[in-house]
PDB file of C-alpha atoms and ligand atoms in Angstrom:
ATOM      1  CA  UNK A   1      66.164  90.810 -46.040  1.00 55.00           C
ATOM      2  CA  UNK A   2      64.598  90.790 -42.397  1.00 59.00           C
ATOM      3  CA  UNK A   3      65.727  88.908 -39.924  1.00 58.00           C
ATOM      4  CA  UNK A   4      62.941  86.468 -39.547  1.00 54.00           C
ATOM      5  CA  UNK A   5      63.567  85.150 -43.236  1.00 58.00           C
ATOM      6  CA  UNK A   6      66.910  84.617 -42.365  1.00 60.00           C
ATOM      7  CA  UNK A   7      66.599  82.747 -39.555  1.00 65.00           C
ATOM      8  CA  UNK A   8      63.309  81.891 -40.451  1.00 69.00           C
ATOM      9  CA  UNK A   9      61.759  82.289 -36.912  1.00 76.00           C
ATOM     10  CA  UNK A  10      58.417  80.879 -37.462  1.00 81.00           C
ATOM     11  CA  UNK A  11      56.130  81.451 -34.400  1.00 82.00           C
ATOM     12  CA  UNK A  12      55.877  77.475 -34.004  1.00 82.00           C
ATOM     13  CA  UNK A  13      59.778  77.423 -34.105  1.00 80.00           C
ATOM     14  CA  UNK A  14      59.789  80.712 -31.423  1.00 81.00           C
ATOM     15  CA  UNK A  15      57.386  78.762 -29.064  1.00 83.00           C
ATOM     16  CA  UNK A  16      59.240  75.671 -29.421  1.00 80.00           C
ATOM     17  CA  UNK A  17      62.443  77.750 -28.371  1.00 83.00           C
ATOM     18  CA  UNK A  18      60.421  78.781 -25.300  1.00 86.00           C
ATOM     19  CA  UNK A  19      59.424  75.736 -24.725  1.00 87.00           C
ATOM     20  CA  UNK A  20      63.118  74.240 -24.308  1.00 88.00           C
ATOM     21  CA  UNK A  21      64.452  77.744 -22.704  1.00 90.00           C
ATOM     22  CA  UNK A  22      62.174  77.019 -19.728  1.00 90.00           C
ATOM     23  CA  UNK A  23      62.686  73.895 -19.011  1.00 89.00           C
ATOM     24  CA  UNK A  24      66.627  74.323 -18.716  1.00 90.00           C
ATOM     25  CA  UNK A  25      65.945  77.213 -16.850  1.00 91.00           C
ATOM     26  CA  UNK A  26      62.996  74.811 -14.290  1.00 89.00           C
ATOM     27  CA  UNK A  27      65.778  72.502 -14.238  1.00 89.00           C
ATOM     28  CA  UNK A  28      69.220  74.715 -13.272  1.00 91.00           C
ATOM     29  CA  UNK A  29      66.750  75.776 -10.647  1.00 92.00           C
ATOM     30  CA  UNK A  30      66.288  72.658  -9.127  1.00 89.00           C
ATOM     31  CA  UNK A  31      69.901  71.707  -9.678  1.00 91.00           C
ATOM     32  CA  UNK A  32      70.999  74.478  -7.923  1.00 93.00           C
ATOM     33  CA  UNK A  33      68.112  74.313  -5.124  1.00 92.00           C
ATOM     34  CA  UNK A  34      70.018  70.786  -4.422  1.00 93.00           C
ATOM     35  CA  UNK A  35      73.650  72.160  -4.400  1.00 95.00           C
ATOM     36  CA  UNK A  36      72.321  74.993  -1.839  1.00 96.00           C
ATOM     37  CA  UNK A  37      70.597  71.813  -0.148  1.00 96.00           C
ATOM     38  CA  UNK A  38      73.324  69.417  -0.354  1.00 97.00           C
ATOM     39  CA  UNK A  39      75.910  72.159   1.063  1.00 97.00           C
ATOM     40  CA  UNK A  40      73.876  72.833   4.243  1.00 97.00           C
ATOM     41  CA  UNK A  41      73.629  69.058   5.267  1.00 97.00           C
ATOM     42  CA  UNK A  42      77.277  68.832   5.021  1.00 98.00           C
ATOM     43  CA  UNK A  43      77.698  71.732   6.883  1.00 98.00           C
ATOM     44  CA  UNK A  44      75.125  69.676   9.400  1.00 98.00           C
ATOM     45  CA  UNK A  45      77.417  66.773   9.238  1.00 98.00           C
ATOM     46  CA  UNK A  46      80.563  69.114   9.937  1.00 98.00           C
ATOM     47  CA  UNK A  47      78.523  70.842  13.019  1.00 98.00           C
ATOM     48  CA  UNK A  48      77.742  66.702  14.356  1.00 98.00           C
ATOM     49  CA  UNK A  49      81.464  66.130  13.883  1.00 98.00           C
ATOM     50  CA  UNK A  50      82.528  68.527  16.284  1.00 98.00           C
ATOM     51  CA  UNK A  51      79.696  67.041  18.851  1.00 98.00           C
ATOM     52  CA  UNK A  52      81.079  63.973  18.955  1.00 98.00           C
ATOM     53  CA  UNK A  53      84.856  65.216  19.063  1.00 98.00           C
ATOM     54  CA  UNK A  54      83.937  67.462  22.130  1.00 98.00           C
ATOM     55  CA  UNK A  55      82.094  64.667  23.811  1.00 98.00           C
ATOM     56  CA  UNK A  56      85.693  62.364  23.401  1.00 98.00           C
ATOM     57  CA  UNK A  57      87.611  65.505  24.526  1.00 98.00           C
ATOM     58  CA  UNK A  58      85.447  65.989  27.860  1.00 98.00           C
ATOM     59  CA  UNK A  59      86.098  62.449  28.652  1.00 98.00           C
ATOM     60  CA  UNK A  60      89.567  62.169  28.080  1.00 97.00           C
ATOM     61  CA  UNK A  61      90.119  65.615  30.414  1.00 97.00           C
ATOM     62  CA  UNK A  62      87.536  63.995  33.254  1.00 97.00           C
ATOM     63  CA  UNK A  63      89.803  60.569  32.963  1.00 96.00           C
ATOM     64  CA  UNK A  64      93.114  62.715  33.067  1.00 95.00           C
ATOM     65  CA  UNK A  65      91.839  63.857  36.566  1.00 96.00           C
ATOM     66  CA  UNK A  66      90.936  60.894  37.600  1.00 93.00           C
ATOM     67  CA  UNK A  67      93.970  58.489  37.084  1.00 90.00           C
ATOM     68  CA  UNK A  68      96.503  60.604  35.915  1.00 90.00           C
ATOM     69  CA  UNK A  69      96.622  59.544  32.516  1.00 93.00           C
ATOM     70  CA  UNK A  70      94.989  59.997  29.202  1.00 94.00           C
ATOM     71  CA  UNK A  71      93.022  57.534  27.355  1.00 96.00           C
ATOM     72  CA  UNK A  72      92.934  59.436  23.939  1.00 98.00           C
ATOM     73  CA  UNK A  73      96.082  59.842  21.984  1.00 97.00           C
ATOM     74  CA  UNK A  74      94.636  61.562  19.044  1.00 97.00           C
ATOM     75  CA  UNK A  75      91.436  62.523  17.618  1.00 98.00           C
ATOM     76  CA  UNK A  76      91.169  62.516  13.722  1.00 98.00           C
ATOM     77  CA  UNK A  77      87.912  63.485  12.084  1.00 98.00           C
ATOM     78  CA  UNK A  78      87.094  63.340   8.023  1.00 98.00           C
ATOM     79  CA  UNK A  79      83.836  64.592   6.118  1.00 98.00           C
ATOM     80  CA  UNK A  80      83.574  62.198   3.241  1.00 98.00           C
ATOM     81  CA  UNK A  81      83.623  64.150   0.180  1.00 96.00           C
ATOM     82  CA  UNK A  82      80.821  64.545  -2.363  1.00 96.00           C
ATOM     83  CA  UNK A  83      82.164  62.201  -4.955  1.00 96.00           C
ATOM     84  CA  UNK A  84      82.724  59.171  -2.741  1.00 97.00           C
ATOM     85  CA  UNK A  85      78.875  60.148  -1.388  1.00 97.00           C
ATOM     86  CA  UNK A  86      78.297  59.590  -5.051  1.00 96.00           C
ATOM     87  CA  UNK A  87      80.138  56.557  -5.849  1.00 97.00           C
ATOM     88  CA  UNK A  88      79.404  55.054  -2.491  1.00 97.00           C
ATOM     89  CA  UNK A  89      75.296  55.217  -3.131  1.00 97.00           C
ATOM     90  CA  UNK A  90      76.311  54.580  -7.238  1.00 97.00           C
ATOM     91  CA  UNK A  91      77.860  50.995  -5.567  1.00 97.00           C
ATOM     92  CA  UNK A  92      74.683  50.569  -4.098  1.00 97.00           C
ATOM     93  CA  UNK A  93      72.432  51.316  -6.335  1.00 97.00           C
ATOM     94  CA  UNK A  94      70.749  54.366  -4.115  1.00 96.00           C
ATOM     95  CA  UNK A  95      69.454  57.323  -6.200  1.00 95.00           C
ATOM     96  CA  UNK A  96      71.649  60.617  -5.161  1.00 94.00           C
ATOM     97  CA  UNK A  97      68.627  62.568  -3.049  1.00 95.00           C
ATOM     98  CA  UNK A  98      69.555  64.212   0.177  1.00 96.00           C
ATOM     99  CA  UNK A  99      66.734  61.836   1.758  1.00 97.00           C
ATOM    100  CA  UNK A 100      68.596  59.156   1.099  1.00 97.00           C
ATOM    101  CA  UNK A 101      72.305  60.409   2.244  1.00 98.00           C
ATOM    102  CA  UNK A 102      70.725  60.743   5.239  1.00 97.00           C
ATOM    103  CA  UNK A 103      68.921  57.415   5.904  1.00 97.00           C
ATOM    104  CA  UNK A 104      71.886  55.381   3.944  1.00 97.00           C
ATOM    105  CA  UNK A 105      75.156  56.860   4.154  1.00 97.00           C
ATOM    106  CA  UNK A 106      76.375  56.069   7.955  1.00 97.00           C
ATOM    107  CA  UNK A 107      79.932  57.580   7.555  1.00 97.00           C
ATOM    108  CA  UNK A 108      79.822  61.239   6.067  1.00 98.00           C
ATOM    109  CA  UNK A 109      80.726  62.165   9.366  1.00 98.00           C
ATOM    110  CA  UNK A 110      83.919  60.098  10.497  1.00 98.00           C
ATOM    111  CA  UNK A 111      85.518  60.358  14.185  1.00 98.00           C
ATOM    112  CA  UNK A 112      88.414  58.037  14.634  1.00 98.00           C
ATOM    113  CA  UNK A 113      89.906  58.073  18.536  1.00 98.00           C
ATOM    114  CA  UNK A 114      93.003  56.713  19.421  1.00 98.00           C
ATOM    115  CA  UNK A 115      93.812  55.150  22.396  1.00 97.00           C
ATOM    116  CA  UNK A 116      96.688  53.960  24.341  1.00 96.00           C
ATOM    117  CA  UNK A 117      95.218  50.902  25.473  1.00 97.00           C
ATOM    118  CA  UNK A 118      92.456  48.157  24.244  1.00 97.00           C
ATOM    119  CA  UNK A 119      90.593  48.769  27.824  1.00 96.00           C
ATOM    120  CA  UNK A 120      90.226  52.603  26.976  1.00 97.00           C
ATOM    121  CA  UNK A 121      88.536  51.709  23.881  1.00 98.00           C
ATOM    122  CA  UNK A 122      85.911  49.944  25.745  1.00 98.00           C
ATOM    123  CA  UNK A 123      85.712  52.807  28.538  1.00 97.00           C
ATOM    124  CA  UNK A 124      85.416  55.402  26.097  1.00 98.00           C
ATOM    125  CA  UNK A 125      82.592  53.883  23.938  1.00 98.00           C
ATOM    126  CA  UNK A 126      80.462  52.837  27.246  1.00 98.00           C
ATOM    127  CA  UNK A 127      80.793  56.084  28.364  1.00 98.00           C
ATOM    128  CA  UNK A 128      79.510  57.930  25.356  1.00 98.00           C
ATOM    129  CA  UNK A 129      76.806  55.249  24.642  1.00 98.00           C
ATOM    130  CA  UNK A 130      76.025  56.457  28.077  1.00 98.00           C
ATOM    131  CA  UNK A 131      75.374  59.799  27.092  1.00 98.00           C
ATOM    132  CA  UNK A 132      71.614  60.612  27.075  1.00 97.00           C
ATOM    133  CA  UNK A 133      71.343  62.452  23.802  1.00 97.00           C
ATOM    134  CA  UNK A 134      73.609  59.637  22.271  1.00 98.00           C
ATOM    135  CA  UNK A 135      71.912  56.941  20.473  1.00 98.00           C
ATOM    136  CA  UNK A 136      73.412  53.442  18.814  1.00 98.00           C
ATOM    137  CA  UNK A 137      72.687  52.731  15.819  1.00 98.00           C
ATOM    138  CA  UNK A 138      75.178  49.867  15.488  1.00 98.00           C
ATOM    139  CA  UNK A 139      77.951  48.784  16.531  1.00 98.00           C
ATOM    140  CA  UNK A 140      80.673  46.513  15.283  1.00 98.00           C
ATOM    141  CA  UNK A 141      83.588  44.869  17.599  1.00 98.00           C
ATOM    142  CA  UNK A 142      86.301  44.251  14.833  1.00 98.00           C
ATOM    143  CA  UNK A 143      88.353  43.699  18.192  1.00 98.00           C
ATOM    144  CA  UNK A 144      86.473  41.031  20.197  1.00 97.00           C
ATOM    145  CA  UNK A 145      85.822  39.309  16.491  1.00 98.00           C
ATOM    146  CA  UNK A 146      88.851  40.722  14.137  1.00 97.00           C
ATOM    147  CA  UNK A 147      88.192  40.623  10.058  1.00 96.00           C
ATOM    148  CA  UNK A 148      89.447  37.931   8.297  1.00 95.00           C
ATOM    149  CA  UNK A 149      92.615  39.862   7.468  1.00 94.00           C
ATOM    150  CA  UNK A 150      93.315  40.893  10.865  1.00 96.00           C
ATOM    151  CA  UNK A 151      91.583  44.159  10.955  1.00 97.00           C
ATOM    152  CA  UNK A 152      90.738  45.376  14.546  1.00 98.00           C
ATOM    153  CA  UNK A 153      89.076  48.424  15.875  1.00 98.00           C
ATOM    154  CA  UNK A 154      85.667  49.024  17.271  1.00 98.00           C
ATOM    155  CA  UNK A 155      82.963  50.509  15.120  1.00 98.00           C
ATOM    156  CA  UNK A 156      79.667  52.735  16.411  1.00 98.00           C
ATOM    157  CA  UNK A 157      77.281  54.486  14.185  1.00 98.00           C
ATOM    158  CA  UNK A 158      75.613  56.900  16.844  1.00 98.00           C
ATOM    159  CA  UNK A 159      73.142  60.057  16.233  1.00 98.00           C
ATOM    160  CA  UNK A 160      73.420  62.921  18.042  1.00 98.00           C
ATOM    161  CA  UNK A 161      71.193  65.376  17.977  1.00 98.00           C
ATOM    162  CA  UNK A 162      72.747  69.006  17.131  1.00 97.00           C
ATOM    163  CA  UNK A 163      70.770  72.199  17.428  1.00 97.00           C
ATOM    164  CA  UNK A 164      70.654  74.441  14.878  1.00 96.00           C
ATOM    165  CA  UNK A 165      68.571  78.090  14.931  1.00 95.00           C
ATOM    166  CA  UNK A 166      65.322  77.042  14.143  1.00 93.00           C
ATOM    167  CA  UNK A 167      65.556  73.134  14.547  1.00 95.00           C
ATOM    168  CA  UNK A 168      67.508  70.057  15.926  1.00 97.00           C
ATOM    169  CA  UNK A 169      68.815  68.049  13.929  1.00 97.00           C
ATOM    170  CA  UNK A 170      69.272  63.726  14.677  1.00 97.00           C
ATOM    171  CA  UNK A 171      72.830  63.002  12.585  1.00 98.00           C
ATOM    172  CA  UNK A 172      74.939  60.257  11.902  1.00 98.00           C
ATOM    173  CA  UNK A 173      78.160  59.851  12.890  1.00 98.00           C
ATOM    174  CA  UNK A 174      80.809  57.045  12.596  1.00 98.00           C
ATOM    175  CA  UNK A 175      83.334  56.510  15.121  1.00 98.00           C
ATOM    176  CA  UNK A 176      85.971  54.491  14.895  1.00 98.00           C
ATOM    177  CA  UNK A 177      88.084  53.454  18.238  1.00 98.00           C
ATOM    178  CA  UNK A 178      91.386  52.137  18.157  1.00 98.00           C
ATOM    179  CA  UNK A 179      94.685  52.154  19.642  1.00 98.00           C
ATOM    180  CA  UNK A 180      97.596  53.012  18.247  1.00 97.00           C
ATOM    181  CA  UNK A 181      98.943  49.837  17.134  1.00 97.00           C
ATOM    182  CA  UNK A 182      95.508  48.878  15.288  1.00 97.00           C
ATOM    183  CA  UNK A 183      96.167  52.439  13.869  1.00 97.00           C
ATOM    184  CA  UNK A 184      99.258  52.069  12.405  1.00 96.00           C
ATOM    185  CA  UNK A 185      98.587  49.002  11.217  1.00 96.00           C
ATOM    186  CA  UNK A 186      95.257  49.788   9.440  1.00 97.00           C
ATOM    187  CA  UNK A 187      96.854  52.736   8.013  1.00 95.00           C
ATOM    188  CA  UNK A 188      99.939  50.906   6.383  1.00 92.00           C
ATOM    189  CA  UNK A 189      97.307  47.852   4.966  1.00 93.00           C
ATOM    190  CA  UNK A 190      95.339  50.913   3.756  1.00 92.00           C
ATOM    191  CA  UNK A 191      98.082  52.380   2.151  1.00 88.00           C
ATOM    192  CA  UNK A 192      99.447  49.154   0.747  1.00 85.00           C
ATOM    193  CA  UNK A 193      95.854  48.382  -0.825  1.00 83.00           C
ATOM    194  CA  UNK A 194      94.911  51.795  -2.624  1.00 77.00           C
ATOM    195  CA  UNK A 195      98.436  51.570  -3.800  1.00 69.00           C
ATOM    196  CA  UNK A 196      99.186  48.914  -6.217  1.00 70.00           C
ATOM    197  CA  UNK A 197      98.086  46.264  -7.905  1.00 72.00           C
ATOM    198  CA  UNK A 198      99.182  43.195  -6.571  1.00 67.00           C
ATOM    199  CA  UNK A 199      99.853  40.226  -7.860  1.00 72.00           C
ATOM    200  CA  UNK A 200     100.962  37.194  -4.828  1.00 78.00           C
ATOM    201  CA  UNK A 201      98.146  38.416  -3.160  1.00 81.00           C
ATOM    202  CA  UNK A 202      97.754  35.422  -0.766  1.00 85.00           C
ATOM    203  CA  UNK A 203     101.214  35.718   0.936  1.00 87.00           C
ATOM    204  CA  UNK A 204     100.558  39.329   0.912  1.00 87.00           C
ATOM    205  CA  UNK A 205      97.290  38.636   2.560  1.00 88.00           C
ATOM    206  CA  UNK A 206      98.480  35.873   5.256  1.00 91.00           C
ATOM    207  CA  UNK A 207     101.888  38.038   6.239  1.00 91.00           C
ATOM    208  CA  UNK A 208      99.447  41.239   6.634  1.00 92.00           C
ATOM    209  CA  UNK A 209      97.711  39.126   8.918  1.00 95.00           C
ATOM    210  CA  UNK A 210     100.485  37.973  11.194  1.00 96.00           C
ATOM    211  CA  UNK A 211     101.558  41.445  11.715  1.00 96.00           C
ATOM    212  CA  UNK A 212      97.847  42.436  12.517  1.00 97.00           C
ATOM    213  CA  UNK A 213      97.946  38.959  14.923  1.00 97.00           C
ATOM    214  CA  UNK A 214     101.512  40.586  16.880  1.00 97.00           C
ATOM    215  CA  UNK A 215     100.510  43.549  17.322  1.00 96.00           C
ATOM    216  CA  UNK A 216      96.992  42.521  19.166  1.00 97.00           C
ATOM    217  CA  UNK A 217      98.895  40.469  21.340  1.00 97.00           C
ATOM    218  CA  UNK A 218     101.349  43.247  21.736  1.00 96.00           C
ATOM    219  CA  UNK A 219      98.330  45.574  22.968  1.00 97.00           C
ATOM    220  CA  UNK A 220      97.327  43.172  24.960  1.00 96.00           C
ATOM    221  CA  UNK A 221     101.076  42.358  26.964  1.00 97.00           C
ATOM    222  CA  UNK A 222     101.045  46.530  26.908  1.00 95.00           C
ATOM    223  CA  UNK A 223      98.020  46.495  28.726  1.00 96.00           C
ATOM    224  CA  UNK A 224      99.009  43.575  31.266  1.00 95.00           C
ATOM    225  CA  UNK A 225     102.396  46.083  32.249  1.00 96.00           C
ATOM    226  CA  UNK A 226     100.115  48.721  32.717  1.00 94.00           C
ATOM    227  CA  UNK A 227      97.991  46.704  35.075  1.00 94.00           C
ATOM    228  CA  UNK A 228     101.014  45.087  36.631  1.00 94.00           C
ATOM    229  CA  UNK A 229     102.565  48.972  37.380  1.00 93.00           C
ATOM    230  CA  UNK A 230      99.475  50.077  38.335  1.00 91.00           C
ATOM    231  CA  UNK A 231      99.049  47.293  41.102  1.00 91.00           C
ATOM    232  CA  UNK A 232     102.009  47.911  42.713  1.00 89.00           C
ATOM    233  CA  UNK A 233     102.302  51.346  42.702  1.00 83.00           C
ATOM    234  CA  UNK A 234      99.549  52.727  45.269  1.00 68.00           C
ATOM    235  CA  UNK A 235     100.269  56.339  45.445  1.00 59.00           C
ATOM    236  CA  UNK A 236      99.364  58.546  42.272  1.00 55.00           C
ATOM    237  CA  UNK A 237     102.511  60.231  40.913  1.00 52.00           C
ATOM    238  CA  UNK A 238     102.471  64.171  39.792  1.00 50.00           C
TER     239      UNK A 238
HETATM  240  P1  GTP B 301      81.751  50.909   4.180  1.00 65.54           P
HETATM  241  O1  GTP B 301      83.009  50.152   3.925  1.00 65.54           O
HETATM  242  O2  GTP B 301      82.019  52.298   4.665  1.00 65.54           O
HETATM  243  O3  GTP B 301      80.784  50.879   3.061  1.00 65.54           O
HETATM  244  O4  GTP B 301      80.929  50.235   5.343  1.00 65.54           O
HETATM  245  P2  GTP B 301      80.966  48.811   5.997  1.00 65.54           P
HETATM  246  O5  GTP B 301      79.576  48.455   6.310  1.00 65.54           O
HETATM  247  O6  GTP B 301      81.805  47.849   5.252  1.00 65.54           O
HETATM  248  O7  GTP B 301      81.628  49.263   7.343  1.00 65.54           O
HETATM  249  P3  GTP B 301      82.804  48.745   8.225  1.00 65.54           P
HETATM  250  O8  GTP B 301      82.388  49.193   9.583  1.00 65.54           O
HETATM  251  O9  GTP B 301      83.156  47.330   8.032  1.00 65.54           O
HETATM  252  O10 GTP B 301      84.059  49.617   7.718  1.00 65.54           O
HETATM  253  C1  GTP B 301      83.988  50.990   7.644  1.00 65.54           C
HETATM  254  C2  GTP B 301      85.355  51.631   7.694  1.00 65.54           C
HETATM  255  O11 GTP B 301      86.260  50.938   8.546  1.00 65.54           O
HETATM  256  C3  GTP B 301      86.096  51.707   6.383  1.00 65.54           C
HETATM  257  O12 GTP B 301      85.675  52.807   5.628  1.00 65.54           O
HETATM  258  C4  GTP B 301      87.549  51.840   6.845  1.00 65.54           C
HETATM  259  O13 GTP B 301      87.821  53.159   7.288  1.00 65.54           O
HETATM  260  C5  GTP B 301      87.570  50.942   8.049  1.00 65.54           C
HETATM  261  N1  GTP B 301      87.937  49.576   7.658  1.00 65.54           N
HETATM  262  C6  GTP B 301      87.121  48.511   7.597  1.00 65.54           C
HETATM  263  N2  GTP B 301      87.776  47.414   7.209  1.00 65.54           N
HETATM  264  C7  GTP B 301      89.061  47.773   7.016  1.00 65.54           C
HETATM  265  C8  GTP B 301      90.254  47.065   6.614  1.00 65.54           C
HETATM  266  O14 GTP B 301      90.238  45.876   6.324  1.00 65.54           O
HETATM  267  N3  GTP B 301      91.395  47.788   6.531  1.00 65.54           N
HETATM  268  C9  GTP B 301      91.458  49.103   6.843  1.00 65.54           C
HETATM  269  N4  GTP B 301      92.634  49.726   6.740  1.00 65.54           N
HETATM  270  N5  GTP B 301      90.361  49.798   7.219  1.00 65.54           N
HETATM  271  C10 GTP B 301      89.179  49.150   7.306  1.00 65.54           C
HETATM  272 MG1   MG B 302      83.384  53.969   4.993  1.00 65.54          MG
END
């Protein structure tokens, strides 16, 4: 017996074979094509990232100088991974292209700055919105109007532009500016949330939002001591 009785490779059957052979191989091509895509605009997000972070580091040496202090505690920065890119646009109903990352996703690129006080926040942002190459896209002042469970921190979505080899590139970044006791409180609600179920949600909810409640007006006795101190006190010490 030959081999085309036993598998019985008619030439419609052969061509049919073809047929399906090339379009898996048209579409790995484009699936990888995307991948190679997808990698280099996260790579472009990574690149934005450490824009913004060197723009909040410049500051915080210039204000250092200038009144012996720092503004910035910390600087934490996050690239959101591919799978919450994928649930996130999923939530919204936004077909996965690399068009629409861009245009929809604000917060691939995340910069959250810490600062000691609630009046660095505001110095910090005005003088990066200052920035020429810096432009808002939005802004939202969880501080001057806290969410309903007592989150506070101020959010921008700026571009920046970042220059590549052969082009510049306009990216998004979100920044998130906060000081330390909006910090630790956002991180322990955080953590408390993505936790556990839970089930008296309400009082959870309402004694969440007292402690978010002390702590601004902690921050803002913090910052009244500073002022006080630094009224009386008109000599710089080393
Ligand atoms: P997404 O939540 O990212 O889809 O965008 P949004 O339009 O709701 O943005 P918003 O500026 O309100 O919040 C963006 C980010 O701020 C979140 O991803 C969190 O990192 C932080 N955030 C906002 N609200 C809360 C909150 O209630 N608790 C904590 N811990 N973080 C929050
Ligand atoms: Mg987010």
């Amino acid at each position: 017996t030959s081999d085309s009785e036993i598998f019985d490779l008619s030439p419609e059957i052969i061509s049919m074979n073809n047929s399906i052979v090339n379009a898996l191989w048209d579409e790995s091509k484009e699936i990888l094509s995307f991948l190679v895509e997808f990698k280099e605009l996260m790579m472009m997000y990574k690149c934005a990232i450490k824009e913004i972070k060197t723009k909040f580091e410049v500051l915080d040496i210039e204000f250092k100088i200038r009144y012996q202090r720092n503004p910035i505690n910390f600087i934490n920065t996050r690239l959101k991974c591919a799978s919450s890119i994928v649930n996130k646009m999923r939530r919204k109903n936004i077909p996965f292209t690399i068009e629409n990352i861009e245009e929809h996703i604000h917060d691939v690129a995340g910069v959250r700055v810490i600062c000691s006080y609630v009046d660095d926040i505001y110095n910090i942002a005005k003088a990066l919105l200052e920035q020429d190459d810096i432009k808002l896209i939005k802004k939202k002042d969880y501080i001057a109007n806290p969410k309903p469970n007592g989150y506070r921190s101020l959010h921008l979505i700026v571009s920046v532009p970042v220059y590549f080899a052969e082009q510049k590139k306009n990216m998004k970044v979100e920044v998130q500016i906060r000081t330390i006791a909006m910090d630790s409180w956002a991180s322990l609600e955080h953590q408390l949330k993505y936790k556990q179920q839970i089930t008296n949600e309400e009082h959870i909810a309402a004694q969440l939002k007292e402690c978010a409640d002390l702590i601004a007006d902690i921050d803002s006795r913090m910052l009244d001591i500073r002022t006080q101190i630094e009224a009386n006190s008109s000599e710089p010490t080393e």
